[in-house]
Coordinates of C-alpha atoms and ligand atoms in Angstrom, one line a residue:
X870 CA 0.0 0.0 0.0
X871 CA 2.2 2.8 -1.2
X872 CA 1.3 6.3 -2.3
X873 CA 3.5 9.0 -3.9
X874 CA 2.2 11.6 -1.4
X875 CA 1.4 10.9 2.2
X876 CA -2.3 10.2 2.7
X877 CA -4.6 12.6 4.6
X878 CA -4.7 11.7 8.3
X879 CA -7.6 11.7 10.8
X880 CA -7.8 10.9 14.5
X881 CA -10.8 8.7 13.9
X882 CA -12.3 7.2 10.7
X883 CA -15.9 6.0 11.0
X884 CA -17.0 3.5 8.3
X885 CA -20.7 3.8 7.4
X886 CA -23.2 6.6 7.6
X887 CA -26.2 4.6 8.8
X888 CA -28.0 5.0 12.1
X889 CA -24.8 3.9 14.0
X890 CA -22.3 6.0 12.0
X891 CA -24.3 9.2 12.4
X892 CA -24.7 8.5 16.1
X893 CA -20.9 7.8 16.4
X894 CA -20.2 11.2 14.9
X895 CA -22.3 12.9 17.5
X896 CA -20.8 11.0 20.4
X897 CA -17.3 11.8 19.1
X898 CA -18.0 15.5 18.8
X899 CA -19.5 15.7 22.3
X900 CA -17.0 13.5 24.1
X901 CA -13.8 14.1 22.2
X902 CA -14.3 17.6 20.8
X903 CA -10.7 18.0 19.6
X904 CA -10.6 14.9 17.4
X905 CA -10.6 15.2 13.7
X906 CA -12.7 12.6 12.0
X907 CA -14.3 11.5 8.7
X908 CA -17.2 9.2 8.0
X909 CA -16.6 7.1 4.9
X910 CA -19.8 5.8 3.3
X911 CA -19.9 3.4 0.3
X912 CA -23.3 4.6 -0.9
X913 CA -24.4 8.1 -2.1
X914 CA -26.8 8.6 0.8
X915 CA -27.1 8.8 4.6
X916 CA -29.3 6.2 6.3
X917 CA -27.9 2.7 5.6
X918 CA -30.7 0.2 6.2
X919 CA -33.4 2.9 6.3
X920 CA -32.4 4.2 2.9
X921 CA -31.7 0.9 1.2
X922 CA -34.9 -0.9 2.0
X923 CA -37.8 0.5 -0.1
X924 CA -40.3 -2.4 0.0
X925 CA -44.0 -1.6 0.7
X926 CA -44.7 -0.9 4.4
X927 CA -41.0 -0.9 5.5
X928 CA -41.0 -0.2 9.2
X929 CA -39.1 -0.8 12.4
X930 CA -40.0 -3.9 14.4
X931 CA -38.9 -2.4 17.7
X932 CA -40.1 0.8 19.3
X933 CA -38.4 4.1 18.4
X934 CA -37.9 5.0 22.0
X935 CA -35.2 2.4 22.2
X936 CA -34.2 2.4 18.5
X937 CA -33.8 6.2 18.7
X938 CA -30.5 7.7 20.0
X939 CA -30.1 8.4 23.7
X940 CA -29.4 12.1 22.9
X941 CA -32.3 12.8 20.5
X942 CA -35.9 12.2 21.7
X943 CA -38.3 10.5 19.3
X944 CA -41.2 12.8 19.0
X945 CA -43.5 11.2 16.4
X946 CA -46.8 9.8 17.6
X947 CA -46.0 6.3 16.3
X948 CA -43.6 4.1 18.4
X949 CA -43.4 1.5 15.6
X950 CA -42.3 3.8 12.9
X951 CA -42.2 3.6 9.1
X952 CA -38.9 3.6 7.2
X953 CA -39.2 7.1 5.8
X954 CA -39.7 8.6 9.3
X955 CA -36.7 6.7 10.6
X956 CA -34.6 7.9 7.6
X957 CA -35.8 11.5 8.3
X958 CA -34.7 11.2 11.9
X959 CA -31.2 9.9 11.0
X960 CA -30.8 12.7 8.4
X961 CA -32.1 15.3 10.8
X962 CA -29.5 14.1 13.4
X963 CA -26.7 14.4 10.9
X964 CA -27.7 17.9 9.9
X965 CA -28.5 19.2 13.4
X966 CA -25.1 18.1 14.7
X967 CA -23.1 18.9 11.5
X968 CA -22.0 15.2 11.1
X969 CA -23.1 15.5 7.5
X970 CA -20.1 17.8 6.8
X971 CA -17.7 15.0 7.7
X972 CA -19.2 12.4 5.4
X973 CA -17.4 11.3 2.2
X974 CA -20.0 9.5 0.1
X975 CA -19.2 6.9 -2.5
X976 CA -16.2 5.9 -0.5
X977 CA -16.1 2.1 0.0
X978 CA -13.4 0.9 2.4
X979 CA -11.9 -2.3 1.1
X980 CA -8.8 -2.8 3.2
X981 CA -7.1 -1.5 6.4
X982 CA -3.6 -2.2 7.6
X983 CA -2.4 -1.4 11.0
X984 CA 1.2 -0.4 11.6
X985 CA 2.5 -0.5 15.2
X986 CA 5.5 1.6 14.2
X987 CA 3.3 4.5 13.0
X988 CA 0.4 3.7 15.5
X989 CA -2.0 4.2 12.6
X990 CA -4.4 2.4 10.2
X991 CA -3.9 2.9 6.5
X992 CA -7.3 2.6 5.0
X993 CA -7.7 1.8 1.3
X994 CA -10.8 3.1 -0.4
X995 CA -12.6 2.6 -3.7
X996 CA -14.3 5.8 -4.7
X997 CA -16.2 7.2 -7.7
X998 CA -17.7 5.4 -10.7
X999 CA -14.3 4.1 -11.9
X1000 CA -13.6 2.6 -8.4
X1001 CA -10.4 4.7 -8.0
X1002 CA -8.2 3.6 -5.2
X1003 CA -7.1 6.1 -2.6
X1004 CA -5.8 6.0 0.9
X1005 CA -6.4 7.8 4.2
X1006 CA -4.8 7.1 7.6
X1007 CA -6.2 7.2 11.1
X1008 CA -5.3 6.5 14.7
X1009 CA -8.6 4.7 15.5
X1010 CA -11.0 2.9 13.2
X1011 CA -14.6 2.7 14.2
X1012 CA -16.7 0.3 12.1
X1013 CA -20.4 1.2 11.7
X1014 CA -21.0 -0.9 8.7
X1015 CA -24.0 -2.9 9.8
X1016 CA -24.2 -6.6 9.7
X1017 CA -25.3 -7.7 6.3
X1018 CA -24.2 -7.7 2.7
X1019 CA -25.6 -4.7 0.8
X1020 CA -25.1 -6.1 -2.7
X1021 CA -27.3 -9.1 -2.4
X1022 CA -29.9 -10.5 -0.1
X1023 CA -30.2 -14.2 0.6
X1024 CA -32.0 -15.9 -2.3
X1025 CA -32.0 -19.7 -2.3
X1026 CA -32.2 -21.3 -5.7
X1027 CA -35.8 -22.4 -6.3
X1028 CA -36.3 -25.1 -8.9
X1029 CA -38.1 -23.9 -12.0
X1030 CA -37.8 -20.2 -11.1
X1031 CA -36.7 -19.5 -14.7
X1032 CA -40.1 -20.9 -16.0
X1033 CA -42.1 -18.4 -13.9
X1034 CA -43.8 -15.9 -16.2
X1035 CA -44.5 -13.3 -13.6
X1036 CA -42.1 -11.1 -11.6
X1037 CA -39.8 -12.4 -8.8
X1038 CA -38.3 -9.8 -6.5
X1039 CA -36.2 -9.8 -3.3
X1040 CA -37.2 -7.1 -0.8
X1041 CA -33.7 -5.8 -0.7
X1042 CA -34.0 -5.0 -4.5
X1043 CA -37.5 -3.5 -4.5
X1044 CA -38.1 -1.3 -7.5
X1045 CA -40.7 1.5 -7.8
X1046 CA -42.1 -0.1 -11.0
X1047 CA -43.2 -3.3 -9.3
X1048 CA -47.0 -3.2 -9.8
X1049 CA -49.0 -5.6 -7.7
X1050 CA -52.4 -3.9 -7.6
X1051 CA -55.1 -6.4 -8.4
X1052 CA -52.5 -9.2 -8.7
X1053 CA -52.0 -12.5 -6.8
X1054 CA -48.9 -12.3 -4.7
X1055 CA -46.9 -15.0 -2.9
X1056 CA -44.5 -13.8 -0.2
X1057 CA -42.0 -16.6 0.6
X1058 CA -40.8 -16.3 4.2
X1059 CA -42.1 -15.8 7.7
X1060 CA -39.7 -13.3 9.2
X1061 CA -39.9 -9.6 10.0
X1062 CA -39.9 -8.6 6.3
X1063 CA -42.7 -11.1 5.3
X1064 CA -45.0 -10.0 8.2
X1065 CA -44.5 -6.4 7.2
X1066 CA -45.1 -6.9 3.5
X1067 CA -48.2 -9.1 3.7
X1068 CA -50.7 -6.7 5.3
X1069 CA -49.4 -3.7 3.3
X1070 CA -49.5 -5.5 -0.1
X1071 CA -52.9 -7.0 0.8
X1072 CA -54.4 -3.5 0.7
X1073 CA -54.3 -3.4 -3.1
X1074 CA -53.3 -6.9 -4.3
X1075 CA -56.0 -9.4 -5.4
X1076 CA -54.7 -11.7 -2.7
X1077 CA -51.4 -12.2 -0.8
X1078 CA -50.3 -15.6 0.4
X1079 CA -47.5 -15.8 3.0
X1080 CA -45.8 -19.1 2.2
X1081 CA -43.7 -20.4 5.1
X1082 CA -41.7 -23.5 5.6
X1083 CA -42.3 -23.3 9.4
X1084 CA -44.1 -20.8 11.7
X1085 CA -42.6 -17.9 13.6
X1086 CA -43.8 -16.3 16.9
X1087 CA -45.8 -13.2 16.0
X1088 CA -46.8 -10.7 18.7
X1089 CA -49.0 -7.6 18.1
X1090 CA -48.4 -4.4 20.0
X1091 CA -50.1 -1.0 19.6
X1092 CA -48.3 1.2 17.0
X1093 CA -48.8 4.2 19.3
X1094 CA -47.5 4.1 22.8
X1095 CA -50.3 5.8 24.8
X1096 CA -48.1 6.2 27.9
X1097 CA -45.4 7.8 25.8
X1098 CA -47.7 10.1 24.1
X1099 CA -49.3 11.1 27.4
X1100 CA -46.0 11.7 29.1
X1101 CA -44.8 13.9 26.3
X1102 CA -47.7 16.3 26.8
X1103 CA -47.0 16.6 30.5
X1104 CA -43.2 16.6 30.7
X1105 CA -40.2 18.1 28.8
X1106 CA -39.4 16.0 25.7
X1107 CA -36.1 14.7 27.1
X1108 CA -37.5 13.7 30.5
X1109 CA -40.5 11.9 28.9
X1110 CA -38.2 10.2 26.4
X1111 CA -35.8 8.9 29.1
X1112 CA -38.7 7.5 31.1
X1113 CA -40.3 5.8 28.2
X1114 CA -37.0 4.4 27.1
X1115 CA -36.4 2.8 30.5
X1116 CA -40.0 1.5 30.6
X1117 CA -39.5 -0.2 27.2
X1118 CA -36.0 -1.5 28.1
X1119 CA -37.4 -3.0 31.3
X1120 CA -40.4 -4.6 29.6
X1121 CA -38.2 -6.0 26.8
X1122 CA -35.7 -7.4 29.3
X1123 CA -38.4 -8.9 31.5
X1124 CA -40.0 -10.5 28.5
X1125 CA -36.7 -12.0 27.3
X1126 CA -35.9 -13.3 30.8
X1127 CA -39.3 -14.9 31.1
X1128 CA -38.9 -16.4 27.6
X1129 CA -35.7 -18.1 28.6
X1130 CA -36.8 -19.1 32.1
X1131 CA -40.5 -19.9 31.7
X1132 CA -40.8 -20.5 28.0
X1133 CA -44.1 -22.3 28.3
X1134 CA -45.8 -19.4 30.0
X1135 CA -44.6 -17.0 27.3
X1136 CA -45.5 -19.4 24.6
X1137 CA -49.0 -19.6 26.0
X1138 CA -49.3 -15.8 26.2
X1139 CA -48.1 -15.3 22.6
X1140 CA -50.3 -18.1 21.1
X1141 CA -53.2 -16.9 23.2
X1142 CA -52.9 -13.5 21.5
X1143 CA -53.0 -15.0 18.0
X1144 CA -55.8 -17.4 18.9
X1145 CA -58.0 -14.5 19.9
X1146 CA -57.6 -13.1 16.4
X1147 CA -57.5 -16.2 14.2
X1148 CA -58.9 -19.1 16.2
X1149 CA -57.3 -22.2 17.6
X1150 CA -57.0 -24.2 14.3
X1151 CA -55.3 -21.4 12.3
X1152 CA -52.9 -20.6 15.2
X1153 CA -52.0 -24.3 15.7
X1154 CA -51.3 -24.8 12.0
X1155 CA -49.5 -21.5 11.1
X1156 CA -48.4 -19.6 14.2
X1157 CA -47.0 -22.3 16.5
X1158 CA -43.3 -22.8 16.1
X1159 CA -41.5 -25.9 17.2
X1160 CA -38.8 -23.9 19.1
X1161 CA -39.2 -21.7 22.2
X1162 CA -39.8 -18.0 22.2
X1163 CA -36.5 -16.0 21.6
X1164 CA -34.6 -19.1 20.4
X1165 CA -35.1 -17.1 17.2
X1166 CA -36.1 -13.4 16.8
X1167 CA -39.7 -12.8 17.5
X1168 CA -41.8 -10.9 14.9
X1169 CA -43.7 -7.9 16.0
X1170 CA -46.8 -6.6 14.1
X1171 CA -48.5 -3.2 14.9
X1172 CA -52.2 -3.1 15.8
X1173 CA -52.8 -6.7 14.6
X1174 CA -52.4 -5.6 11.0
X1175 CA -51.3 -9.0 9.8
X1176 CA -54.1 -10.8 11.5
X1177 CA -56.7 -8.3 10.3
X1178 CA -55.6 -8.9 6.6
X1179 CA -56.0 -12.7 7.2
X1180 CA -59.4 -12.3 8.9
X1181 CA -60.7 -10.2 6.0
X1182 CA -59.3 -12.9 3.6
X1183 CA -57.2 -10.4 1.7
X1184 CA -54.2 -12.5 2.9
X1185 CA -53.6 -16.1 4.0
X1186 CA -50.8 -18.3 5.4
X1187 CA -49.7 -21.6 3.9
X1188 CA -47.2 -23.8 5.7
X1189 CA -45.6 -26.1 3.2
X1190 CA -42.5 -26.6 1.1
X1191 CA -41.7 -25.6 -2.4
X1192 CA -41.5 -28.4 -5.0
X1193 CA -40.9 -26.1 -7.9
X1194 CA -41.9 -22.8 -9.5
X1195 CA -44.2 -23.2 -12.4
X1196 CA -45.1 -20.8 -15.3
X1197 CA -48.0 -19.5 -13.2
X1198 CA -47.0 -19.9 -9.6
X1199 CA -45.6 -22.3 -7.1
X1200 CA -46.1 -26.1 -6.9
X1201 CA -45.9 -27.2 -3.3
X1202 CA -44.6 -30.5 -1.9
X1203 CA -48.1 -31.3 -0.6
X1204 CA -49.3 -31.3 -4.2
X1205 CA -51.2 -28.0 -3.9
X1206 CA -50.5 -25.1 -6.3
X1207 CA -50.3 -21.4 -5.5
X1208 CA -51.1 -19.2 -8.5
X1209 CA -49.2 -15.9 -8.6
X1210 CA -48.3 -13.0 -10.8
X1211 CA -45.7 -11.6 -8.3
X1212 CA -43.5 -13.7 -6.0
X1213 CA -41.5 -11.9 -3.3
X1214 CA -38.6 -13.9 -1.9
X1215 CA -38.5 -12.5 1.7
X1216 CA -35.9 -15.2 2.5
X1217 CA -33.5 -13.0 4.4
X1218 CA -30.1 -11.3 4.4
X1219 CA -26.6 -12.5 4.0
X1220 CA -24.7 -11.7 7.2
X1221 CA -21.5 -9.8 6.7
X1222 CA -19.5 -8.2 9.4
X1223 CA -17.0 -5.3 9.0
X1224 CA -18.4 -4.2 5.6
X1225 CA -16.6 -7.0 3.7
X1226 CA -13.2 -5.3 4.5
X1227 CA -9.9 -7.1 4.7
X1228 CA -7.7 -6.3 7.7
X1229 CA -4.0 -6.8 8.5
X1230 CA -2.0 -6.0 11.6
X1231 CA 1.7 -5.4 11.0
X1232 CA 1.5 -7.3 7.7
X1233 CA -0.4 -10.3 9.1
X1234 CA -4.0 -10.7 7.7
X1235 CA -6.7 -11.0 10.3
X1236 CA -9.1 -13.9 10.2
X1237 CA -12.0 -12.6 12.3
X1238 CA -13.4 -16.1 12.9
X1239 CA -10.2 -16.8 14.9
X1240 CA -10.6 -13.7 17.1
X1241 CA -12.4 -13.3 20.4
X1242 CA -14.8 -10.4 20.8
X1243 CA -14.0 -8.0 23.6
X1244 CA -16.9 -6.2 25.4
X1245 CA -19.0 -6.7 22.3
X1246 CA -17.0 -4.2 20.3
X1247 CA -13.2 -4.9 19.9
X1248 CA -11.3 -8.0 18.8
X1249 CA -8.4 -9.9 20.4
X1250 CA -5.0 -8.8 19.0
X1251 CA -6.5 -6.0 16.8
X1252 CA -5.4 -2.6 18.0
X1253 CA -7.3 0.7 18.0
X1254 CA -10.3 -0.9 16.3
X1255 CA -13.9 -1.2 17.3
X1256 CA -17.1 -2.3 15.7
X1257 CA -20.7 -1.3 16.5
X1258 CA -23.0 -4.3 16.7
X1259 CA -26.4 -4.0 18.3
X1260 CA -28.4 -6.4 20.5
X1261 CA -30.1 -9.5 19.1
X1262 CA -32.8 -9.3 21.8
X1263 CA -33.3 -5.5 22.0
X1264 CA -33.0 -2.4 19.8
X1265 CA -29.7 -2.0 18.0
X1266 CA -29.2 1.6 19.0
X1267 CA -29.1 0.8 22.8
X1268 CA -25.8 -1.0 22.3
X1269 CA -24.6 1.3 19.5
X1270 CA -24.9 4.4 21.8
X1271 CA -23.0 2.5 24.6
X1272 CA -20.3 1.3 22.3
X1273 CA -19.6 4.8 20.8
X1274 CA -19.6 6.5 24.2
X1275 CA -17.2 3.8 25.5
X1276 CA -14.8 4.2 22.5
X1277 CA -14.7 7.9 23.3
X1278 CA -13.8 7.2 26.9
X1279 CA -11.1 4.8 25.8
X1280 CA -9.6 7.3 23.5
X1281 CA -9.7 10.1 26.1
X1282 CA -8.0 7.7 28.6
X1283 CA -5.2 7.0 26.1
X1284 CA -4.7 10.7 25.4
X1285 CA -4.5 11.5 29.1
X1286 CA -1.9 8.8 29.7
X1287 CA 0.0 9.4 26.5
X1288 CA -0.8 5.9 25.1
X1289 CA -0.8 5.4 21.3
X1290 CA -2.1 1.9 21.1
X1291 CA -4.8 -0.2 22.9
X1292 CA -5.0 -3.9 22.1
X1293 CA -7.3 -6.5 23.8
X1294 CA -5.3 -9.7 24.4
X1295 CA -6.7 -13.0 25.5
X1296 CA -4.2 -14.3 28.1
X1297 CA -6.4 -17.0 29.5
X1298 CA -5.7 -20.3 27.7
X1299 CA -8.7 -21.8 29.5
X1300 CA -11.1 -19.3 27.9
X1301 CA -13.6 -21.5 26.1
X1302 CA -14.8 -20.3 22.7
X1303 CA -18.5 -19.9 22.1
X1304 CA -20.5 -18.8 19.1
X1305 CA -20.9 -15.0 18.7
X1306 CA -24.7 -15.2 18.5
X1307 CA -26.8 -18.0 20.1
X1308 CA -29.7 -17.9 17.6
X1309 CA -30.9 -20.9 15.7
X1310 CA -32.2 -18.7 12.8
X1311 CA -31.1 -19.6 9.3
X1312 CA -29.3 -16.4 8.6
X1313 CA -27.2 -16.7 11.7
X1314 CA -26.4 -20.4 11.2
X1315 CA -25.4 -19.9 7.5
X1316 CA -22.6 -17.5 8.6
X1317 CA -21.7 -18.6 12.1
X1318 CA -18.4 -20.1 11.1
X1319 CA -17.1 -16.8 9.7
X1320 CA -18.1 -14.7 12.8
X1321 CA -15.7 -14.0 15.7
X1322 CA -16.2 -16.0 18.8
X1323 CA -17.1 -14.9 22.4
X1324 CA -15.6 -16.2 25.5
X1325 CA -17.2 -17.7 28.6
X1326 CA -16.4 -14.8 30.9
X1327 CA -16.2 -11.0 31.0
X1328 CA -14.7 -9.1 29.2
X1329 CA -15.0 -11.6 26.4
X1330 CA -18.6 -12.6 27.0
X1331 CA -21.6 -11.0 25.2
X1332 CA -24.3 -10.8 27.8
X1333 CA -27.0 -9.2 25.5
X1334 CA -28.1 -7.3 28.6
X1335 CA -28.5 -3.6 28.4
X1336 CA -28.5 -2.9 32.2
X1337 CA -25.3 -4.9 32.7
X1338 CA -23.8 -3.1 29.7
X1339 CA -24.8 0.3 31.2
X1340 CA -22.9 -0.6 34.3
X1341 CA -19.8 -2.0 32.7
X1342 CA -19.6 0.2 29.6
X1343 CA -20.8 3.5 30.9
X1344 CA -19.6 3.4 34.5
X1345 CA -17.0 0.6 34.5
X1346 CA -13.2 1.2 34.0
X1347 CA -11.6 1.1 30.6
X1348 CA -8.6 -0.7 32.1
X1349 CA -8.7 -4.4 32.8
X1350 CA -6.3 -7.4 32.7
X1351 CA -7.2 -8.0 29.0
X1352 CA -6.6 -4.5 27.6
X1353 CA -3.0 -3.8 26.8
X1354 CA -2.0 -0.1 26.5
X1355 CA 1.3 0.9 24.9
X1356 CA 3.2 4.0 24.0
Ligands
FAD1547 C1 -35.5 -4.3 7.1 C2 -34.8 -4.1 8.4 C3 -35.5 -3.7 9.5 C4 -34.9 -3.6 10.7 N1 -35.6 -3.2 11.8 C5 -34.9 -3.1 13.0 C6 -35.7 -2.7 14.2 O1 -36.8 -2.4 14.2 N2 -35.0 -2.6 15.4 C7 -33.6 -2.9 15.4 O2 -33.1 -2.8 16.5 N3 -33.0 -3.2 14.3 C8 -33.6 -3.3 13.2 N4 -32.8 -3.7 12.0 C9 -31.4 -3.8 12.1 C10 -30.8 -2.5 11.6 O3 -30.0 -2.8 10.5 C11 -30.3 -1.7 12.7 O4 -31.3 -1.3 13.6 C12 -29.6 -0.4 12.2 O5 -30.3 0.3 11.2 C13 -28.2 -0.7 11.9 O6 -27.6 0.6 11.6 P1 -26.1 0.6 11.2 O7 -25.8 2.0 10.9 O8 -25.3 -0.1 12.2 O9 -26.0 -0.3 9.9 P2 -26.6 -0.1 8.5 O10 -27.9 0.6 8.6 O11 -26.5 -1.4 7.8 O12 -25.6 1.0 7.8 C14 -24.3 0.6 7.5 C15 -23.8 1.6 6.5 O13 -22.4 1.3 6.3 C16 -22.1 1.4 4.9 N5 -21.0 0.5 4.7 C17 -20.9 -0.9 4.8 N6 -19.7 -1.4 4.5 C18 -19.0 -0.3 4.1 C19 -17.6 -0.2 3.6 N7 -16.8 -1.3 3.5 N8 -17.2 1.0 3.3 C20 -18.0 2.1 3.5 N9 -19.3 2.1 3.9 C21 -19.8 0.9 4.2 C22 -23.4 1.0 4.3 O14 -23.4 1.4 2.9 C23 -24.4 1.6 5.2 O15 -24.7 2.9 4.8 C24 -33.5 -3.8 10.8 C25 -32.8 -4.3 9.7 C26 -33.4 -4.4 8.5 C27 -32.7 -4.9 7.3

């Protein structure tokens, strides 16, 4: 990696201008005001997920009081918000805090190499239409590149798909010219995307069938949080926001704890909710998974919208397997045929950490599957490098905020002690390695081998517990036996 002139240098480079990258910029400006930083974004827009996904009905599946930033109250009436409102919120944050002035768009980071001699990362970037290669250097690299591949969603090869005469679309590649009004639609999948698409498309389609291989737990919650909207009228926005945030965090944590410790009680509760809407038979056939709640991500629907579209027969659920696509629809293993003009493959994402980048430390390439994750953000033997990765059982931003604030504290500690390098080192040979995520979902299992590992004990263990993380990341020390500081 050589360059005729020396590359421009920053204290911090943030990779990604999505929800996390914009938040990271704000944390940095507030907590480390003297630091010079740049945000490198591969796409031409701010927003990441909330700009990329354009399918009908795109919305959050967690509440915005916890998906919103700790420093910017969510003020809209709906707690379960639509994609455009979330995108507006992220853009507004970038503008209000001037983070937008630090973003370099169409800058894809492809490689980063750490030099201990220089105590710096040299970051290699592809930019512009002709993918021109340039370099920048930085002292700390903060990855806010999300968790999935932007180029392509997960699309299994379905037999006979080339015979189908209608249109096949993956939600990650939704195009404005997709016309489904008055047409028969099959949505393949039963995850968050499928349960969002079905009621929305059912508003104008002739009929929408959600075709699933196996059921998922689906819970309905009100789209509007009455307590939140009431508190906002009585209290200053920031106070009301903090109270509702803690209310929702506590509820989410209690629900998760009960799911893990008394799964049968929670199972009964969830299935009872569906049964009230759709009756026992429909619930048993299509909404009763074989696993326990929270062994995979739960699906949230606002105001029973999915169940309402099924009740009015604008939509239906089929639990079966695909034998082959035909010219006019899908032939199922049971022998039944689903006629369709539009097929949506809501079959998921391809997990990808660190934006597909290659990393090397002092000339040695890093294989992240061989690293241990430190405090849910750094990696064993990788210096001055952190990555934002949200919770699997709560809103992403809860962890993103904690991670960014912690990285700022770490950098301030280094500055005040004259350290140039911080490197987590696993010195415990007995530390057993465990999977990074303990979900049985397909998208996790497909990629688990490439992900870093977690250890059995702190600071190498991912507890997926916000309260514990507040205590350790916000109030705990940045020094411990695993973190090596050097000058
Ligand atoms: C449809 C959908 C709905 C979701 N709903 C929720 C929800 O309700 N609640 C929740 O908690 N989570 C949800 N998630 C997870 C969601 O992705 C996070 O909540 C959050 O948006 C992640 O923000 P991020 O900035 O970390 O990542 P992203 O939004 O993925 O943004 C990453 C950014 O980094 C850029 N980038 C990536 N690699 C590079 C590179 N090499 N060089 C330069 N730039 C790069 C990308 O272009 C992108 O702009 C949802 C995800 C999806 C796909």
